């Protein structure tokens, strides 16, 4: 960047990102997050290695996380404007200021992407790399220091490239979807081509950054560079961040929804999600990401262990995690202050969120669960216990999230202490369930009964935590006023 204006905008965007996170997640807590990411990654990698997981599987999981992170980061900047406005107030990010700054939209978009890549490569991907290679160093000793350093460098590079690919895919996908039927048709054609290649036996992963990590040949490196370039070229050609939002007209549907739901606050919550950017599709998208991750994990586990994982237990337990993302969407369109003008209490707001969650959360997870059963097939008992686990895990995560964060689940993202407690609360029941589901299939009748009982216990625990959180957060919100 030889242009001084571009360098200045890059620095200001970097500062803007840091200030935004510091304001959202309290500066000192946020500053500790990279250290926590390194420790968490090291702990998970060590646990997987000592339980017999192949290192290739661990590295594949890291690249999958980087891809999902890149997809999500791109969407936050461009389609999460409603959420940012609700959290931060009426703000305009620098990437949307092409009409006031002497820079073109394409240049601002390019600087925004570079800023995000540098910011997250240093803040998250570097700690992830450091934590993972620590396990390798512990295994190989000081003699392997040089090779470990080389592995770390290649890993950080390919994780960053995966993150970049995810961001580019989001931008290109958004650009195409805003081009109407022709854009949607082109997007469907591209996805169909990738799916056809995978089904036809082409090793698609070999031509991704993960393939370069496994075997850094010139042909693979060239293919990845060409892929990233093509994705961003498509995004630059189709995406316009300054495009005005299309005018939306909504009918007076509140009373109609209210008559069906029976709770005016729960009705408002669901209408807020429906009328926000992305509508209910973003809830399905979050569950779809979990579905894709589960498919990959089931395939990998089957290849590594030689045992076909339990479809019901593996998909049910992981899709239950959609309970967190669903509650997150249910709370992003409003906050407690927006209810102060109404004669409603804090417990009534929590009750409304719970009802809305019960209507939306388990049903979305079960929809993808039904898709998994139709695709992979499963025995009757296995399918039933998976459904019980899905609902149980979803309710448990809902209860834990409400208990720890009240109506602000976004605080989990970068608050080190909260995230650590949440992680422990999550792993405590999920790790044994997933070990049974992935490594001990086919399940005995005793295992099925135990897992079904465990799912019911998790659901009860979630509801109990939710009930206990109401007086806790009512007191806290009263003290803050």
Short mmCIF file of C-alpha atoms in Angstrom, two decimals:
data_model
loop_
_atom_site.label_atom_id
_atom_site.label_comp_id
_atom_site.label_asym_id
_atom_site.label_seq_id
_atom_site.Cartn_x
_atom_site.Cartn_y
_atom_site.Cartn_z
CA UNK A 1 0.00 0.00 0.00
CA UNK A 2 2.01 2.96 -1.29
CA UNK A 3 -0.95 5.32 -1.13
CA UNK A 4 -0.82 7.24 2.16
CA UNK A 5 -4.60 7.50 2.33
CA UNK A 6 -5.00 3.74 2.08
CA UNK A 7 -2.43 3.19 4.83
CA UNK A 8 -4.25 5.70 7.04
CA UNK A 9 -7.62 4.03 6.44
CA UNK A 10 -6.07 0.63 7.17
CA UNK A 11 -4.77 1.85 10.53
CA UNK A 12 -8.08 3.50 11.40
CA UNK A 13 -10.01 0.35 10.48
CA UNK A 14 -7.67 -1.67 12.69
CA UNK A 15 -8.25 0.71 15.60
CA UNK A 16 -12.00 0.67 14.88
CA UNK A 17 -12.06 -3.14 15.12
CA UNK A 18 -10.16 -3.12 18.42
CA UNK A 19 -12.35 -0.40 19.93
CA UNK A 20 -15.51 -2.19 18.85
CA UNK A 21 -14.43 -5.44 20.50
CA UNK A 22 -13.14 -3.63 23.59
CA UNK A 23 -16.45 -1.81 23.99
CA UNK A 24 -18.50 -4.94 23.46
CA UNK A 25 -16.45 -7.29 25.59
CA UNK A 26 -14.72 -5.10 28.19
CA UNK A 27 -11.11 -4.30 27.27
CA UNK A 28 -9.17 -6.30 29.86
CA UNK A 29 -11.22 -9.45 29.30
CA UNK A 30 -10.87 -9.16 25.54
CA UNK A 31 -7.10 -8.62 25.72
CA UNK A 32 -6.69 -11.98 27.47
CA UNK A 33 -8.64 -13.84 24.83
CA UNK A 34 -5.67 -14.80 22.57
CA UNK A 35 -3.91 -16.42 25.55
CA UNK A 36 -7.05 -18.34 26.35
CA UNK A 37 -7.41 -19.47 22.72
CA UNK A 38 -3.84 -20.82 22.82
CA UNK A 39 -4.44 -22.70 26.07
CA UNK A 40 -7.79 -24.06 24.93
CA UNK A 41 -6.38 -25.22 21.59
CA UNK A 42 -3.40 -26.86 23.31
CA UNK A 43 -5.70 -28.64 25.76
CA UNK A 44 -8.04 -29.90 23.05
CA UNK A 45 -5.17 -31.01 20.80
CA UNK A 46 -3.48 -32.84 23.67
CA UNK A 47 -6.73 -34.55 24.63
CA UNK A 48 -7.37 -35.68 21.06
CA UNK A 49 -3.82 -36.96 20.57
CA UNK A 50 -3.69 -38.94 23.83
CA UNK A 51 -7.06 -40.53 23.00
CA UNK A 52 -5.63 -41.86 19.74
CA UNK A 53 -6.81 -39.25 17.24
CA UNK A 54 -4.52 -38.95 14.24
CA UNK A 55 -2.68 -35.58 13.97
CA UNK A 56 -4.06 -35.18 10.43
CA UNK A 57 -7.56 -35.19 11.89
CA UNK A 58 -6.61 -32.51 14.43
CA UNK A 59 -5.13 -30.31 11.71
CA UNK A 60 -8.18 -30.90 9.49
CA UNK A 61 -10.40 -29.76 12.35
CA UNK A 62 -8.35 -26.60 12.78
CA UNK A 63 -8.71 -25.76 9.09
CA UNK A 64 -12.46 -26.42 9.29
CA UNK A 65 -12.67 -24.00 12.23
CA UNK A 66 -10.69 -21.38 10.32
CA UNK A 67 -13.04 -21.74 7.33
CA UNK A 68 -16.16 -21.37 9.48
CA UNK A 69 -14.55 -18.41 11.24
CA UNK A 70 -13.80 -16.76 7.89
CA UNK A 71 -17.35 -17.34 6.66
CA UNK A 72 -18.76 -15.87 9.86
CA UNK A 73 -16.40 -12.88 9.92
CA UNK A 74 -17.37 -11.90 6.40
CA UNK A 75 -21.05 -12.09 7.24
CA UNK A 76 -20.71 -9.97 10.42
CA UNK A 77 -19.27 -7.05 8.51
CA UNK A 78 -21.83 -7.03 5.74
CA UNK A 79 -25.10 -8.65 6.81
CA UNK A 80 -24.88 -8.23 10.58
CA UNK A 81 -25.51 -4.49 10.49
CA UNK A 82 -28.74 -4.87 12.46
CA UNK A 83 -26.94 -6.71 15.25
CA UNK A 84 -24.09 -4.19 15.35
CA UNK A 85 -26.54 -1.30 15.47
CA UNK A 86 -28.44 -2.90 18.34
CA UNK A 87 -25.24 -3.53 20.27
CA UNK A 88 -23.34 -0.33 19.53
CA UNK A 89 -26.04 2.14 18.66
CA UNK A 90 -26.20 4.11 15.42
CA UNK A 91 -22.72 3.52 13.98
CA UNK A 92 -21.25 3.53 10.49
CA UNK A 93 -18.22 1.37 9.87
CA UNK A 94 -15.44 2.80 7.72
CA UNK A 95 -16.02 0.18 5.05
CA UNK A 96 -19.42 1.77 4.36
CA UNK A 97 -18.10 5.34 3.96
CA UNK A 98 -17.27 5.39 0.26
CA UNK A 99 -19.61 8.35 -0.26
CA UNK A 100 -17.76 10.54 2.25
CA UNK A 101 -14.12 9.38 1.97
CA UNK A 102 -12.01 10.03 -1.16
CA UNK A 103 -11.66 6.31 -1.83
CA UNK A 104 -13.63 4.02 -4.08
CA UNK A 105 -15.82 1.28 -2.66
CA UNK A 106 -13.60 -1.40 -4.14
CA UNK A 107 -10.54 0.06 -2.40
CA UNK A 108 -12.37 0.30 0.93
CA UNK A 109 -13.55 -3.27 0.53
CA UNK A 110 -10.01 -4.40 -0.23
CA UNK A 111 -8.58 -2.56 2.80
CA UNK A 112 -11.35 -4.02 4.98
CA UNK A 113 -10.46 -7.56 3.90
CA UNK A 114 -6.73 -6.99 4.45
CA UNK A 115 -7.43 -5.47 7.88
CA UNK A 116 -9.60 -8.42 8.91
CA UNK A 117 -7.02 -10.91 7.70
CA UNK A 118 -4.18 -9.23 9.63
CA UNK A 119 -6.33 -8.65 12.74
CA UNK A 120 -7.68 -12.17 13.05
CA UNK A 121 -4.50 -13.88 11.87
CA UNK A 122 -2.65 -12.27 14.77
CA UNK A 123 -5.40 -12.37 17.38
CA UNK A 124 -6.85 -15.86 16.81
CA UNK A 125 -5.09 -17.94 14.19
CA UNK A 126 -1.62 -17.38 15.64
CA UNK A 127 -2.71 -18.50 19.17
CA UNK A 128 -4.46 -21.53 17.63
CA UNK A 129 -1.26 -22.43 15.81
CA UNK A 130 0.89 -21.87 18.88
CA UNK A 131 -1.37 -24.03 21.07
CA UNK A 132 -1.41 -26.90 18.58
CA UNK A 133 2.32 -27.02 17.93
CA UNK A 134 2.98 -26.95 21.68
CA UNK A 135 1.51 -30.44 21.78
CA UNK A 136 3.80 -31.49 18.92
CA UNK A 137 6.83 -30.04 20.72
CA UNK A 138 5.85 -31.87 23.90
CA UNK A 139 5.74 -35.10 21.87
CA UNK A 140 8.98 -34.65 19.90
CA UNK A 141 11.05 -32.85 22.54
CA UNK A 142 13.65 -30.12 22.03
CA UNK A 143 15.24 -32.07 19.16
CA UNK A 144 12.16 -31.41 17.10
CA UNK A 145 12.25 -27.67 17.68
CA UNK A 146 13.24 -26.75 14.13
CA UNK A 147 10.72 -29.06 12.46
CA UNK A 148 8.08 -27.85 14.89
CA UNK A 149 8.85 -24.26 13.94
CA UNK A 150 8.52 -25.10 10.26
CA UNK A 151 5.24 -26.89 10.90
CA UNK A 152 3.96 -23.89 12.84
CA UNK A 153 4.84 -21.50 10.02
CA UNK A 154 3.14 -23.65 7.38
CA UNK A 155 0.13 -24.23 9.64
CA UNK A 156 -0.35 -20.52 10.37
CA UNK A 157 -0.04 -19.72 6.67
CA UNK A 158 -2.58 -22.31 5.57
CA UNK A 159 -4.98 -21.44 8.40
CA UNK A 160 -4.80 -17.80 7.34
CA UNK A 161 -5.38 -18.78 3.71
CA UNK A 162 -8.39 -20.85 4.80
CA UNK A 163 -9.75 -17.86 6.73
CA UNK A 164 -9.24 -15.66 3.66
CA UNK A 165 -11.02 -18.21 1.49
CA UNK A 166 -13.97 -18.25 3.91
CA UNK A 167 -14.24 -14.46 3.91
CA UNK A 168 -14.03 -14.34 0.13
CA UNK A 169 -16.69 -17.04 -0.22
CA UNK A 170 -19.06 -15.04 2.00
CA UNK A 171 -18.51 -11.82 0.05
CA UNK A 172 -18.91 -13.56 -3.31
CA UNK A 173 -21.97 -15.45 -2.08
CA UNK A 174 -23.62 -12.27 -0.81
CA UNK A 175 -22.79 -10.49 -4.04
CA UNK A 176 -24.38 -13.23 -6.12
CA UNK A 177 -27.50 -13.50 -3.97
CA UNK A 178 -28.09 -9.76 -4.41
CA UNK A 179 -28.01 -10.13 -8.19
CA UNK A 180 -31.42 -11.73 -8.34
CA UNK A 181 -32.31 -14.94 -10.13
CA UNK A 182 -29.24 -14.93 -12.38
CA UNK A 183 -26.92 -14.58 -9.37
CA UNK A 184 -28.69 -17.32 -7.46
CA UNK A 185 -28.52 -19.58 -10.50
CA UNK A 186 -24.79 -18.97 -10.84
CA UNK A 187 -24.26 -19.65 -7.12
CA UNK A 188 -26.24 -22.89 -7.36
CA UNK A 189 -24.22 -23.88 -10.43
CA UNK A 190 -20.92 -23.33 -8.62
CA UNK A 191 -22.04 -25.30 -5.56
CA UNK A 192 -23.35 -28.09 -7.78
CA UNK A 193 -20.01 -28.24 -9.61
CA UNK A 194 -18.10 -28.63 -6.33
CA UNK A 195 -20.55 -31.28 -5.11
CA UNK A 196 -20.33 -33.16 -8.42
CA UNK A 197 -16.54 -33.13 -8.25
CA UNK A 198 -16.58 -34.50 -4.70
CA UNK A 199 -19.13 -37.20 -5.57
CA UNK A 200 -17.17 -38.04 -8.71
CA UNK A 201 -14.10 -38.93 -6.69
CA UNK A 202 -12.07 -35.73 -7.13
CA UNK A 203 -9.99 -34.98 -4.03
CA UNK A 204 -11.38 -31.49 -3.53
CA UNK A 205 -9.56 -31.02 -0.22
CA UNK A 206 -6.21 -31.42 -2.01
CA UNK A 207 -6.78 -28.10 -3.77
CA UNK A 208 -7.56 -26.18 -0.59
CA UNK A 209 -5.12 -24.67 1.96
CA UNK A 210 -5.49 -27.87 3.99
CA UNK A 211 -4.21 -29.83 1.00
CA UNK A 212 -1.22 -27.48 0.82
CA UNK A 213 -0.54 -28.09 4.51
CA UNK A 214 -0.49 -31.86 3.94
CA UNK A 215 1.58 -31.68 0.76
CA UNK A 216 2.93 -28.25 -0.21
CA UNK A 217 3.60 -28.95 -3.88
CA UNK A 218 3.77 -26.19 -6.47
CA UNK A 219 0.66 -27.47 -8.22
CA UNK A 220 -1.40 -27.35 -5.01
CA UNK A 221 -0.05 -23.94 -4.00
CA UNK A 222 -0.84 -22.60 -7.48
CA UNK A 223 -4.36 -24.06 -7.32
CA UNK A 224 -5.04 -22.45 -3.94
CA UNK A 225 -3.73 -19.05 -5.05
CA UNK A 226 -5.89 -19.25 -8.18
CA UNK A 227 -8.92 -20.31 -6.11
CA UNK A 228 -8.58 -17.45 -3.62
CA UNK A 229 -7.97 -14.95 -6.43
CA UNK A 230 -11.02 -16.19 -8.36
CA UNK A 231 -13.27 -16.03 -5.29
CA UNK A 232 -12.26 -12.46 -4.46
CA UNK A 233 -12.49 -11.42 -8.12
CA UNK A 234 -16.06 -12.72 -8.16
CA UNK A 235 -16.79 -10.91 -4.89
CA UNK A 236 -15.34 -7.63 -6.16
CA UNK A 237 -17.41 -7.89 -9.34
CA UNK A 238 -20.72 -8.66 -7.66
CA UNK A 239 -20.68 -7.17 -4.15
CA UNK A 240 -21.53 -3.54 -3.43
CA UNK A 241 -21.36 -2.64 0.27
CA UNK A 242 -22.96 0.76 -0.34
CA UNK A 243 -25.97 -0.59 -2.17
CA UNK A 244 -29.09 0.77 -0.46
CA UNK A 245 -31.17 -1.74 1.34
CA UNK A 246 -34.27 -2.65 -0.64
CA UNK A 247 -37.41 -1.03 0.67
CA UNK A 248 -39.35 -3.49 2.76
CA UNK A 249 -43.06 -3.41 3.38
CA UNK A 250 -44.50 -5.54 6.14
CA UNK A 251 -48.11 -6.13 6.92
CA UNK A 252 -49.73 -5.79 10.36
CA UNK A 253 -49.01 -9.39 11.25
CA UNK A 254 -48.46 -8.95 14.99
CA UNK A 255 -52.01 -9.82 16.07
CA UNK A 256 -52.13 -12.82 13.72
CA UNK A 257 -48.86 -14.17 15.15
CA UNK A 258 -49.98 -13.31 18.70
CA UNK A 259 -53.16 -15.37 18.33
CA UNK A 260 -51.05 -18.41 17.34
CA UNK A 261 -48.26 -17.96 19.88
CA UNK A 262 -50.28 -16.64 22.79
CA UNK A 263 -47.54 -14.47 24.32
CA UNK A 264 -47.11 -10.88 23.07
CA UNK A 265 -43.44 -10.63 24.09
CA UNK A 266 -42.55 -13.97 22.52
CA UNK A 267 -44.42 -12.82 19.42
CA UNK A 268 -42.37 -9.62 19.34
CA UNK A 269 -39.15 -11.61 19.71
CA UNK A 270 -39.95 -13.90 16.78
CA UNK A 271 -41.17 -10.99 14.64
CA UNK A 272 -37.91 -9.13 15.37
CA UNK A 273 -35.92 -12.08 14.05
CA UNK A 274 -38.24 -12.45 11.06
CA UNK A 275 -37.91 -8.78 10.09
CA UNK A 276 -34.16 -8.40 10.73
CA UNK A 277 -31.54 -8.86 8.01
CA UNK A 278 -31.54 -12.49 6.92
CA UNK A 279 -34.79 -13.29 8.75
CA UNK A 280 -35.23 -16.86 9.92
CA UNK A 281 -32.80 -18.00 7.22
CA UNK A 282 -29.84 -17.01 9.39
CA UNK A 283 -31.07 -19.39 12.11
CA UNK A 284 -31.19 -22.18 9.53
CA UNK A 285 -27.78 -21.13 8.20
CA UNK A 286 -26.20 -21.48 11.66
CA UNK A 287 -27.68 -24.96 12.00
CA UNK A 288 -26.55 -25.80 8.46
CA UNK A 289 -22.95 -24.98 9.40
CA UNK A 290 -23.18 -27.40 12.34
CA UNK A 291 -24.73 -29.98 10.03
CA UNK A 292 -21.81 -29.64 7.60
CA UNK A 293 -19.27 -29.88 10.42
CA UNK A 294 -20.98 -33.02 11.72
CA UNK A 295 -20.91 -34.65 8.29
CA UNK A 296 -17.16 -33.98 8.05
CA UNK A 297 -16.49 -35.26 11.57
CA UNK A 298 -18.50 -38.43 11.01
CA UNK A 299 -16.61 -39.13 7.78
CA UNK A 300 -13.23 -38.46 9.38
CA UNK A 301 -14.00 -40.51 12.46
CA UNK A 302 -15.12 -43.40 10.29
CA UNK A 303 -11.87 -43.29 8.30
CA UNK A 304 -9.63 -42.98 11.36
CA UNK A 305 -11.23 -45.55 13.67
CA UNK A 306 -12.62 -47.90 11.06
CA UNK A 307 -15.94 -47.80 12.95
CA UNK A 308 -19.04 -46.14 11.57
CA UNK A 309 -20.17 -43.63 14.20
CA UNK A 310 -23.71 -43.69 15.54
CA UNK A 311 -25.69 -41.39 13.23
CA UNK A 312 -28.31 -40.59 15.87
CA UNK A 313 -25.91 -39.82 18.73
CA UNK A 314 -23.31 -37.92 16.69
CA UNK A 315 -25.76 -35.75 14.74
CA UNK A 316 -28.15 -35.33 17.68
CA UNK A 317 -25.49 -34.19 20.15
CA UNK A 318 -23.74 -31.78 17.77
CA UNK A 319 -26.90 -30.32 16.24
CA UNK A 320 -28.07 -29.62 19.80
CA UNK A 321 -25.34 -26.97 19.90
CA UNK A 322 -27.58 -24.91 17.62
CA UNK A 323 -29.35 -23.95 20.85
CA UNK A 324 -26.65 -21.35 21.46
CA UNK A 325 -26.82 -19.75 18.02
CA UNK A 326 -30.62 -19.71 18.13
CA UNK A 327 -30.68 -17.92 21.48
CA UNK A 328 -28.05 -15.55 20.13
CA UNK A 329 -30.31 -14.59 17.20
CA UNK A 330 -33.32 -14.25 19.52
CA UNK A 331 -31.52 -11.62 21.62
CA UNK A 332 -29.70 -9.65 18.91
CA UNK A 333 -32.66 -7.60 17.74
CA UNK A 334 -33.39 -5.94 21.09
CA UNK A 335 -32.05 -5.36 24.59
CA UNK A 336 -33.60 -4.81 28.00
CA UNK A 337 -33.63 -1.02 27.61
CA UNK A 338 -36.03 -1.32 24.68
CA UNK A 339 -38.62 -2.80 27.06
CA UNK A 340 -38.41 0.00 29.64
CA UNK A 341 -41.16 1.98 27.94
CA UNK A 342 -43.54 -0.97 28.33
CA UNK A 343 -45.21 -2.18 31.54
CA UNK A 344 -43.32 -5.49 31.53
CA UNK A 345 -40.97 -7.03 34.08
CA UNK A 346 -37.54 -8.57 33.55
CA UNK A 347 -38.84 -12.09 34.34
CA UNK A 348 -41.54 -11.61 31.68
CA UNK A 349 -38.84 -10.82 29.10
CA UNK A 350 -36.91 -13.97 30.03
CA UNK A 351 -40.11 -16.04 29.87
CA UNK A 352 -40.76 -14.68 26.38
CA UNK A 353 -37.24 -15.57 25.21
CA UNK A 354 -37.68 -19.08 26.59
CA UNK A 355 -41.00 -19.58 24.79
CA UNK A 356 -39.55 -18.24 21.55
CA UNK A 357 -36.56 -20.54 21.96
CA UNK A 358 -38.77 -23.61 22.48
CA UNK A 359 -40.74 -22.74 19.34
CA UNK A 360 -37.71 -22.10 17.14
CA UNK A 361 -34.58 -23.81 18.52
CA UNK A 362 -35.37 -27.53 18.77
CA UNK A 363 -37.50 -27.47 15.61
CA UNK A 364 -34.64 -26.10 13.48
CA UNK A 365 -32.21 -28.66 14.92
CA UNK A 366 -34.70 -31.51 14.41
CA UNK A 367 -35.25 -30.44 10.78
CA UNK A 368 -31.55 -30.95 10.01
CA UNK A 369 -31.56 -34.10 12.14
CA UNK A 370 -34.34 -35.52 9.95
CA UNK A 371 -32.22 -34.67 6.92
CA UNK A 372 -29.29 -36.56 8.43
CA UNK A 373 -31.46 -39.62 9.16
CA UNK A 374 -32.83 -39.61 5.64
CA UNK A 375 -29.36 -39.41 4.19
CA UNK A 376 -27.29 -41.66 6.42
CA UNK A 377 -30.00 -44.02 7.71
CA UNK A 378 -30.13 -45.15 11.32
CA UNK A 379 -31.68 -47.82 13.49
CA UNK A 380 -34.95 -46.92 15.20
CA UNK A 381 -33.58 -46.78 18.76
CA UNK A 382 -30.50 -44.89 17.61
CA UNK A 383 -32.69 -42.32 15.86
CA UNK A 384 -34.93 -41.86 18.89
CA UNK A 385 -32.07 -41.41 21.36
CA UNK A 386 -30.41 -38.93 18.98
CA UNK A 387 -33.57 -36.80 18.93
CA UNK A 388 -33.74 -36.89 22.73
CA UNK A 389 -30.08 -35.86 22.94
CA UNK A 390 -30.60 -33.01 20.48
CA UNK A 391 -33.45 -31.49 22.47
CA UNK A 392 -31.62 -32.14 25.77
CA UNK A 393 -28.34 -30.56 24.64
CA UNK A 394 -30.18 -27.58 23.12
CA UNK A 395 -32.09 -26.92 26.35
CA UNK A 396 -28.95 -27.41 28.44
CA UNK A 397 -26.95 -24.92 26.36
CA UNK A 398 -29.84 -22.48 26.50
CA UNK A 399 -29.93 -22.74 30.31
CA UNK A 400 -26.15 -22.38 30.68
CA UNK A 401 -26.06 -19.40 28.31
CA UNK A 402 -28.90 -17.57 30.04
CA UNK A 403 -27.41 -18.26 33.46
CA UNK A 404 -23.98 -16.91 32.50
CA UNK A 405 -24.87 -14.00 30.21
CA UNK A 406 -28.53 -13.12 30.74
CA UNK A 407 -29.80 -11.38 27.62
CA UNK A 408 -26.29 -10.77 26.18
CA UNK A 409 -24.96 -14.09 24.85
CA UNK A 410 -22.57 -12.18 22.58
CA UNK A 411 -20.38 -11.59 25.63
CA UNK A 412 -19.21 -15.18 25.23
CA UNK A 413 -17.34 -14.40 22.07
CA UNK A 414 -14.31 -12.67 23.56
CA UNK A 415 -14.81 -12.63 27.34
CA UNK A 416 -12.11 -15.00 28.50
CA UNK A 417 -13.57 -15.90 31.90
CA UNK A 418 -17.12 -16.45 30.62
CA UNK A 419 -15.90 -18.42 27.65
CA UNK A 420 -13.78 -20.66 29.89
CA UNK A 421 -16.71 -21.42 32.20
CA UNK A 422 -18.99 -22.00 29.23
CA UNK A 423 -16.42 -24.31 27.62
CA UNK A 424 -16.09 -26.43 30.74
CA UNK A 425 -19.87 -26.59 31.18
CA UNK A 426 -20.18 -27.64 27.56
CA UNK A 427 -17.44 -30.28 27.52
CA UNK A 428 -18.50 -31.93 30.76
CA UNK A 429 -21.56 -33.66 29.28
CA UNK A 430 -20.70 -33.56 25.58
CA UNK A 431 -17.28 -35.23 25.51
CA UNK A 432 -18.45 -38.59 26.97
CA UNK A 433 -21.54 -38.55 24.74
CA UNK A 434 -19.47 -37.93 21.60
CA UNK A 435 -16.86 -40.55 22.56
CA UNK A 436 -19.64 -43.13 22.87
CA UNK A 437 -21.29 -42.00 19.65
CA UNK A 438 -18.12 -41.87 17.55
CA UNK A 439 -16.09 -44.78 18.90
CA UNK A 440 -18.45 -47.35 20.47
CA UNK A 441 -21.05 -47.84 17.74
CA UNK A 442 -23.14 -49.91 17.25
CA UNK A 443 -24.65 -49.11 20.61
CA UNK A 444 -25.90 -51.70 23.05
CA UNK A 445 -29.38 -51.43 24.52
CA UNK A 446 -27.86 -50.33 27.82
CA UNK A 447 -25.91 -47.54 26.13
CA UNK A 448 -29.02 -46.36 24.32
CA UNK A 449 -31.00 -46.23 27.56
CA UNK A 450 -28.17 -44.42 29.36
CA UNK A 451 -27.80 -41.84 26.59
CA UNK A 452 -31.55 -41.27 26.43
CA UNK A 453 -31.62 -40.73 30.19
CA UNK A 454 -28.64 -38.41 29.89
CA UNK A 455 -30.47 -36.33 27.30
CA UNK A 456 -33.47 -36.00 29.59
CA UNK A 457 -31.23 -35.01 32.51
CA UNK A 458 -29.55 -32.35 30.36
CA UNK A 459 -32.93 -30.90 29.38
CA UNK A 460 -34.00 -30.73 33.03
CA UNK A 461 -30.65 -29.19 34.03
CA UNK A 462 -31.08 -26.54 31.34
CA UNK A 463 -34.55 -25.60 32.52
CA UNK A 464 -33.37 -25.47 36.16
CA UNK A 465 -30.46 -23.19 35.22
CA UNK A 466 -32.82 -20.98 33.26
CA UNK A 467 -35.23 -20.73 36.21
CA UNK A 468 -32.39 -19.86 38.59
CA UNK A 469 -31.04 -17.25 36.22
CA UNK A 470 -34.23 -15.16 36.31
CA UNK A 471 -33.90 -13.78 39.89
CA UNK A 472 -30.13 -13.54 39.42
CA UNK A 473 -30.35 -11.36 36.34
CA UNK A 474 -33.37 -9.43 37.61
CA UNK A 475 -31.28 -8.27 40.58
CA UNK A 476 -28.30 -7.48 38.38
CA UNK A 477 -30.28 -5.47 35.82
CA UNK A 478 -32.00 -3.59 38.67
CA UNK A 479 -28.57 -2.66 40.11
CA UNK A 480 -27.34 -1.42 36.73
CA UNK A 481 -30.19 1.06 36.34
#
